[in-house]
Amino acid sequence: MPIVPVYTGRFAPSPSGPLHFGSLIAAISSYLQAKSQQGNWLLRIEDIDSPRTVPGAADSIMRTLELFGLYWHGPVIYQSQRLERYQDIFNQLKQQNLIYGCQCSRKQIAEQGGTYQGQCASLGLTTGRLAWRLRANAKENFTDLVFGEQTISAEIAAEDYIIKRRDGLFSYQLAVVVDDWDQGVTEVIRGADLLEMTPRQQALFQLLQAAAPQYGHIPLAVSAPNMKLSKQNHATDIRNWPVAHTLAKVLQFLGHPIPLELKAAPATELLSWAIKNWQIAKVSRQYEILHTEFL
Ligand code: GLU
């Protein structure tokens, strides 16, 4: 009999600030998608970008998840503790000539329209302050669990992107794939801001000869058109928001308004109702939604 992998989902916040309404939506949607299938839901702290890591943010995120009754399975993984593993994968890709050194500055790339054009691909650079780029093999299409058939820009698909930065830090793109692989993640549910990056991640899985998870993206909560709610634009910490009320707002955002008879129910009851009634097909296919409609 074939071994059917246990559904494994995850929430992977970057600890650059406390949990806000937008990241709570990502947490709850991935949680419900996992729990409605008796799956495991993991927590990974994506602190790979150390200059952007805010001390205490990871703990604050975890305490807020607990307040909402979102308990994760197993130990929490921290990317900052996995650098050796990323280095091994980096070495393997380098040996296979799948990556190359690049000396282009951000300024140069901005001047040519913001997309790197492959200038260093055949230079064989090995010394100096280099960034390391992966030879692109991303497709332009993929099927999203929420948005259906997606086509991303040809430029993004073709761009040889950075997997190790000039300052020596591994990029999110490398770490996220290695982690999802190592943690046996079968499905990724996350914010629609990462939709365009999905073919890159699928392609990297393929290079590593690993099975890629399925991907589903959730509409972004925005404070104004094109203005993602984020830690950078000081979206408010939800730690002190009333839990049941906030949970109901998130469920409404996700296309699951709670029934009238549960209006005064405690958060634990709302969460159980949501697990039983969750259907990802009910999530809106709007790329972004004004979050003020839900507060
Ligand atoms: N760490 C990313 C963020 O907080 C999410 C990465 C992912 O879910 O793939 O935006």
Coordinates of C-alpha atoms and ligand atoms in Angstrom, one line a residue:
M1 CA 0.0 0.0 0.0
P2 CA 1.4 3.5 -0.8
I3 CA 2.3 5.5 2.2
V4 CA 0.0 8.6 2.3
P5 CA 1.9 11.5 3.9
V6 CA 0.1 13.1 6.9
Y7 CA -1.2 16.5 5.9
T8 CA 1.4 18.9 7.2
G9 CA 0.9 22.6 7.1
R10 CA 2.7 25.4 8.7
F11 CA 2.8 29.1 9.8
A12 CA 6.1 30.7 9.1
P13 CA 6.2 34.3 10.5
S14 CA 9.2 36.6 10.2
P15 CA 9.8 38.0 13.7
S16 CA 10.1 41.6 12.6
G17 CA 7.3 42.7 14.9
P18 CA 4.3 41.4 16.9
L19 CA 1.4 39.5 15.3
H20 CA -1.0 41.9 13.5
F21 CA -4.4 41.3 11.8
G22 CA -2.8 40.4 8.4
S23 CA -0.5 37.7 9.9
L24 CA -3.3 36.4 12.1
I25 CA -5.2 35.7 8.9
A26 CA -2.3 33.7 7.5
A27 CA -2.0 31.8 10.8
I28 CA -5.7 31.0 11.1
S29 CA -6.2 30.0 7.5
S30 CA -3.2 27.6 7.5
Y31 CA -4.3 26.2 10.9
L32 CA -7.9 25.6 9.7
Q33 CA -6.8 24.0 6.5
A34 CA -4.6 21.6 8.5
K35 CA -7.0 20.9 11.3
S36 CA -10.0 20.3 9.1
Q37 CA -8.0 17.5 7.5
Q38 CA -6.7 16.0 10.8
G39 CA -3.3 17.3 9.8
N40 CA -0.3 18.7 11.7
W41 CA 0.2 22.4 11.9
L42 CA 3.8 23.5 12.5
L43 CA 5.3 26.8 13.6
R44 CA 8.6 28.0 12.0
I45 CA 10.2 31.3 13.0
E46 CA 11.7 32.8 9.9
D47 CA 14.5 34.8 11.5
I48 CA 16.9 34.3 8.6
D49 CA 17.1 38.0 7.9
S50 CA 18.9 38.8 11.2
P51 CA 19.1 42.6 10.7
R52 CA 15.3 42.7 10.5
T53 CA 14.7 40.5 13.5
V54 CA 13.2 42.3 16.4
P55 CA 14.3 41.0 19.9
G56 CA 11.2 39.5 21.7
A57 CA 9.0 39.4 18.5
A58 CA 9.1 35.6 18.2
D59 CA 8.0 35.2 21.8
S60 CA 5.3 37.8 21.4
I61 CA 4.0 36.0 18.3
M62 CA 3.9 32.7 20.1
R63 CA 2.0 34.1 23.1
T64 CA -0.5 35.7 20.8
L65 CA -1.1 32.4 18.9
E66 CA -1.7 30.7 22.2
L67 CA -4.2 33.4 23.2
F68 CA -6.1 32.6 20.1
G69 CA -6.0 28.8 20.9
L70 CA -3.7 28.2 17.9
Y71 CA -1.4 25.5 19.3
W72 CA 1.3 24.1 17.0
H73 CA 2.6 20.6 16.7
G74 CA 6.1 19.7 17.8
P75 CA 9.1 21.9 18.4
V76 CA 9.4 25.4 16.9
I77 CA 12.0 25.6 14.2
Y78 CA 14.2 28.7 14.0
Q79 CA 15.9 29.4 10.7
S80 CA 18.8 31.1 12.5
Q81 CA 19.7 27.7 13.9
R82 CA 19.8 26.0 10.5
L83 CA 22.6 27.8 8.8
E84 CA 24.8 24.7 8.4
R85 CA 22.0 22.9 6.6
Y86 CA 21.5 25.9 4.2
Q87 CA 25.2 25.9 3.6
D88 CA 25.2 22.2 2.7
I89 CA 22.5 22.8 0.2
F90 CA 24.3 25.9 -1.1
N91 CA 27.5 23.8 -1.6
Q92 CA 25.6 21.1 -3.4
L93 CA 24.0 23.6 -5.8
K94 CA 27.3 25.2 -6.4
Q95 CA 28.9 21.9 -7.2
Q96 CA 26.2 21.3 -9.7
N97 CA 27.0 24.7 -11.3
L98 CA 23.4 25.7 -10.6
I99 CA 24.5 29.0 -8.9
Y100 CA 27.0 31.7 -9.8
G101 CA 28.6 34.7 -8.2
C102 CA 27.2 38.1 -9.1
Q103 CA 28.8 41.5 -8.5
C104 CA 25.9 43.7 -9.6
S105 CA 24.9 46.4 -7.1
R106 CA 21.3 47.1 -6.2
K107 CA 21.7 50.5 -7.8
Q108 CA 22.8 48.9 -11.1
I109 CA 19.8 46.6 -11.1
A110 CA 17.4 49.5 -10.2
E111 CA 18.8 51.5 -13.1
Q112 CA 18.0 48.7 -15.6
G113 CA 14.4 48.5 -14.4
G114 CA 14.6 46.5 -11.2
T115 CA 15.1 43.1 -12.7
Y116 CA 18.5 41.5 -12.9
Q117 CA 19.4 40.6 -16.5
G118 CA 21.9 37.8 -16.2
Q119 CA 25.0 39.9 -16.7
C120 CA 27.2 37.8 -14.4
A121 CA 25.9 34.4 -15.5
S122 CA 28.9 33.4 -17.6
L123 CA 31.7 35.4 -15.8
G124 CA 32.7 32.7 -13.4
L125 CA 33.3 35.2 -10.6
T126 CA 34.6 33.7 -7.4
T127 CA 36.2 36.5 -5.5
G128 CA 35.1 39.8 -4.1
R129 CA 31.9 40.7 -2.3
L130 CA 29.5 38.5 -4.3
A131 CA 25.9 37.7 -4.1
W132 CA 25.1 34.2 -5.3
R133 CA 22.3 33.6 -7.8
L134 CA 20.4 30.5 -8.9
R135 CA 20.1 29.8 -12.6
A136 CA 16.4 30.3 -13.1
N137 CA 14.3 27.5 -14.2
A138 CA 10.9 28.7 -12.9
K139 CA 7.8 28.1 -14.8
E140 CA 5.3 30.9 -15.5
N141 CA 2.3 28.9 -14.5
F142 CA 1.0 27.0 -11.5
T143 CA -2.3 26.0 -10.0
D144 CA -3.2 27.8 -6.7
L145 CA -5.5 26.1 -4.3
V146 CA -7.4 29.4 -3.8
F147 CA -6.9 31.4 -7.0
G148 CA -6.8 28.6 -9.5
E149 CA -4.6 28.8 -12.6
Q150 CA -2.0 31.5 -12.2
T151 CA 0.4 33.0 -14.6
I152 CA 3.3 35.1 -13.2
S153 CA 5.3 37.7 -15.0
A154 CA 7.8 36.2 -17.5
E155 CA 10.5 38.6 -16.0
I156 CA 10.1 37.2 -12.5
A157 CA 10.1 33.6 -13.8
A158 CA 13.3 34.2 -15.8
E159 CA 15.2 36.1 -13.2
D160 CA 18.2 34.4 -11.7
Y161 CA 17.5 35.2 -8.1
I162 CA 19.7 35.6 -5.1
I163 CA 20.0 32.6 -2.7
K164 CA 22.9 34.0 -0.7
R165 CA 23.3 37.7 -0.3
R166 CA 26.5 39.8 -0.5
D167 CA 26.4 40.2 3.3
G168 CA 26.6 36.4 3.6
L169 CA 23.0 35.8 4.7
F170 CA 21.0 33.1 3.0
S171 CA 17.9 34.4 1.3
Y172 CA 14.3 33.6 2.3
Q173 CA 13.9 31.8 -1.0
L174 CA 16.5 29.2 -0.2
A175 CA 15.6 28.8 3.5
V176 CA 11.9 28.4 3.0
V177 CA 12.3 25.6 0.5
V178 CA 14.8 23.7 2.5
D179 CA 12.7 24.0 5.6
D180 CA 9.4 23.1 4.0
W181 CA 11.2 20.0 2.5
D182 CA 12.9 19.0 5.8
Q183 CA 9.7 19.5 7.8
G184 CA 7.7 17.4 5.3
V185 CA 5.2 20.2 4.6
T186 CA 2.6 19.0 2.2
E187 CA 0.6 22.2 1.8
V188 CA 1.6 25.9 2.1
I189 CA -1.2 28.3 2.9
R190 CA 0.0 31.9 3.1
G191 CA -0.6 35.5 2.1
A192 CA -1.1 36.4 -1.6
D193 CA 2.0 38.7 -1.5
L194 CA 4.1 35.5 -2.0
L195 CA 2.0 34.2 -4.9
E196 CA 4.5 35.3 -7.5
M197 CA 7.4 33.6 -5.7
T198 CA 5.7 30.2 -5.8
P199 CA 7.1 29.0 -9.2
R200 CA 10.6 29.9 -7.9
Q201 CA 10.1 27.7 -4.9
Q202 CA 8.6 24.9 -6.9
A203 CA 11.5 25.0 -9.3
L204 CA 14.0 24.9 -6.4
F205 CA 12.2 21.8 -5.0
Q206 CA 12.7 20.2 -8.4
L207 CA 16.4 21.0 -8.5
L208 CA 16.7 19.4 -5.1
Q209 CA 14.8 16.4 -6.4
A210 CA 12.2 16.8 -3.7
A211 CA 8.5 16.8 -3.9
A212 CA 7.0 20.3 -3.7
P213 CA 4.0 21.0 -1.5
Q214 CA 0.8 22.4 -2.9
Y215 CA 0.4 26.1 -2.5
G216 CA -2.7 28.2 -1.7
H217 CA -2.7 31.9 -1.2
I218 CA -5.1 34.0 0.9
P219 CA -6.2 37.6 0.1
L220 CA -4.1 40.3 1.7
A221 CA -5.5 42.6 4.3
V222 CA -4.6 46.1 3.1
S223 CA -5.0 49.4 4.8
A224 CA -5.4 51.2 1.4
P225 CA -5.0 49.8 -2.2
N226 CA -1.6 48.3 -2.6
M227 CA -0.7 48.9 1.1
K228 CA -0.2 45.6 2.8
L229 CA -0.7 45.6 6.5
S230 CA 2.7 44.8 7.8
K231 CA 5.0 45.2 10.6
Q232 CA 6.9 47.8 8.6
N233 CA 3.9 50.1 8.3
H234 CA 3.1 49.7 12.0
A235 CA 0.0 47.5 11.8
T236 CA -1.2 47.2 15.3
D237 CA -0.3 44.4 17.7
I238 CA -3.4 42.4 18.2
R239 CA -2.3 41.0 21.5
N240 CA -4.8 43.1 23.4
W241 CA -7.7 42.8 21.1
P242 CA -10.7 40.9 22.3
V243 CA -10.0 37.3 21.2
A244 CA -13.5 36.0 20.3
H245 CA -14.4 39.2 18.5
T246 CA -11.1 39.3 16.5
L247 CA -11.5 35.6 15.6
A248 CA -15.0 36.3 14.3
K249 CA -13.6 39.1 12.1
V250 CA -10.9 36.9 10.7
L251 CA -13.4 34.2 9.9
Q252 CA -15.6 36.7 8.2
F253 CA -12.6 37.9 6.2
L254 CA -12.0 34.3 5.2
G255 CA -15.5 33.8 3.9
H256 CA -16.8 32.0 7.0
P257 CA -19.0 34.3 8.9
I258 CA -20.0 32.8 12.2
P259 CA -23.7 31.8 12.6
L260 CA -25.9 34.1 14.7
E261 CA -26.2 31.6 17.6
L262 CA -22.5 31.8 18.1
K263 CA -22.3 35.6 18.3
A264 CA -21.6 35.4 22.1
A265 CA -19.6 32.2 22.1
P266 CA -16.1 32.0 23.5
A267 CA -13.1 31.8 21.2
T268 CA -12.6 28.0 21.7
E269 CA -16.1 27.3 20.4
L270 CA -15.7 29.6 17.4
L271 CA -12.5 27.8 16.5
S272 CA -14.1 24.3 16.8
W273 CA -17.0 25.5 14.6
A274 CA -14.5 26.9 12.1
I275 CA -12.5 23.6 12.0
K276 CA -15.8 21.7 11.3
N277 CA -17.0 24.1 8.7
W278 CA -13.8 25.2 6.9
Q279 CA -13.9 25.0 3.1
I280 CA -11.0 26.8 1.4
A281 CA -13.2 27.3 -1.7
K282 CA -15.2 29.8 0.3
V283 CA -12.1 32.1 0.6
S284 CA -12.4 35.2 -1.7
R285 CA -10.4 35.3 -4.9
Q286 CA -9.8 39.0 -4.5
Y287 CA -6.1 39.6 -4.3
E288 CA -6.5 42.3 -1.6
I289 CA -9.3 43.3 0.7
L290 CA -9.5 46.5 2.8
H291 CA -9.1 45.4 6.4
T292 CA -11.1 48.3 7.8
E293 CA -14.2 46.5 6.5
F294 CA -13.6 43.9 9.1
L295 CA -12.8 45.8 12.2
Ligands
GLU1 N1 8.1 34.6 6.6 C1 7.2 35.0 5.6 C2 6.5 36.2 6.1 O1 6.3 36.4 7.3 C3 6.2 34.0 5.2 C4 6.9 32.9 4.4 C5 6.0 31.8 3.8 O2 4.9 31.6 4.4 O3 6.4 31.2 2.9 O4 6.0 37.0 5.3

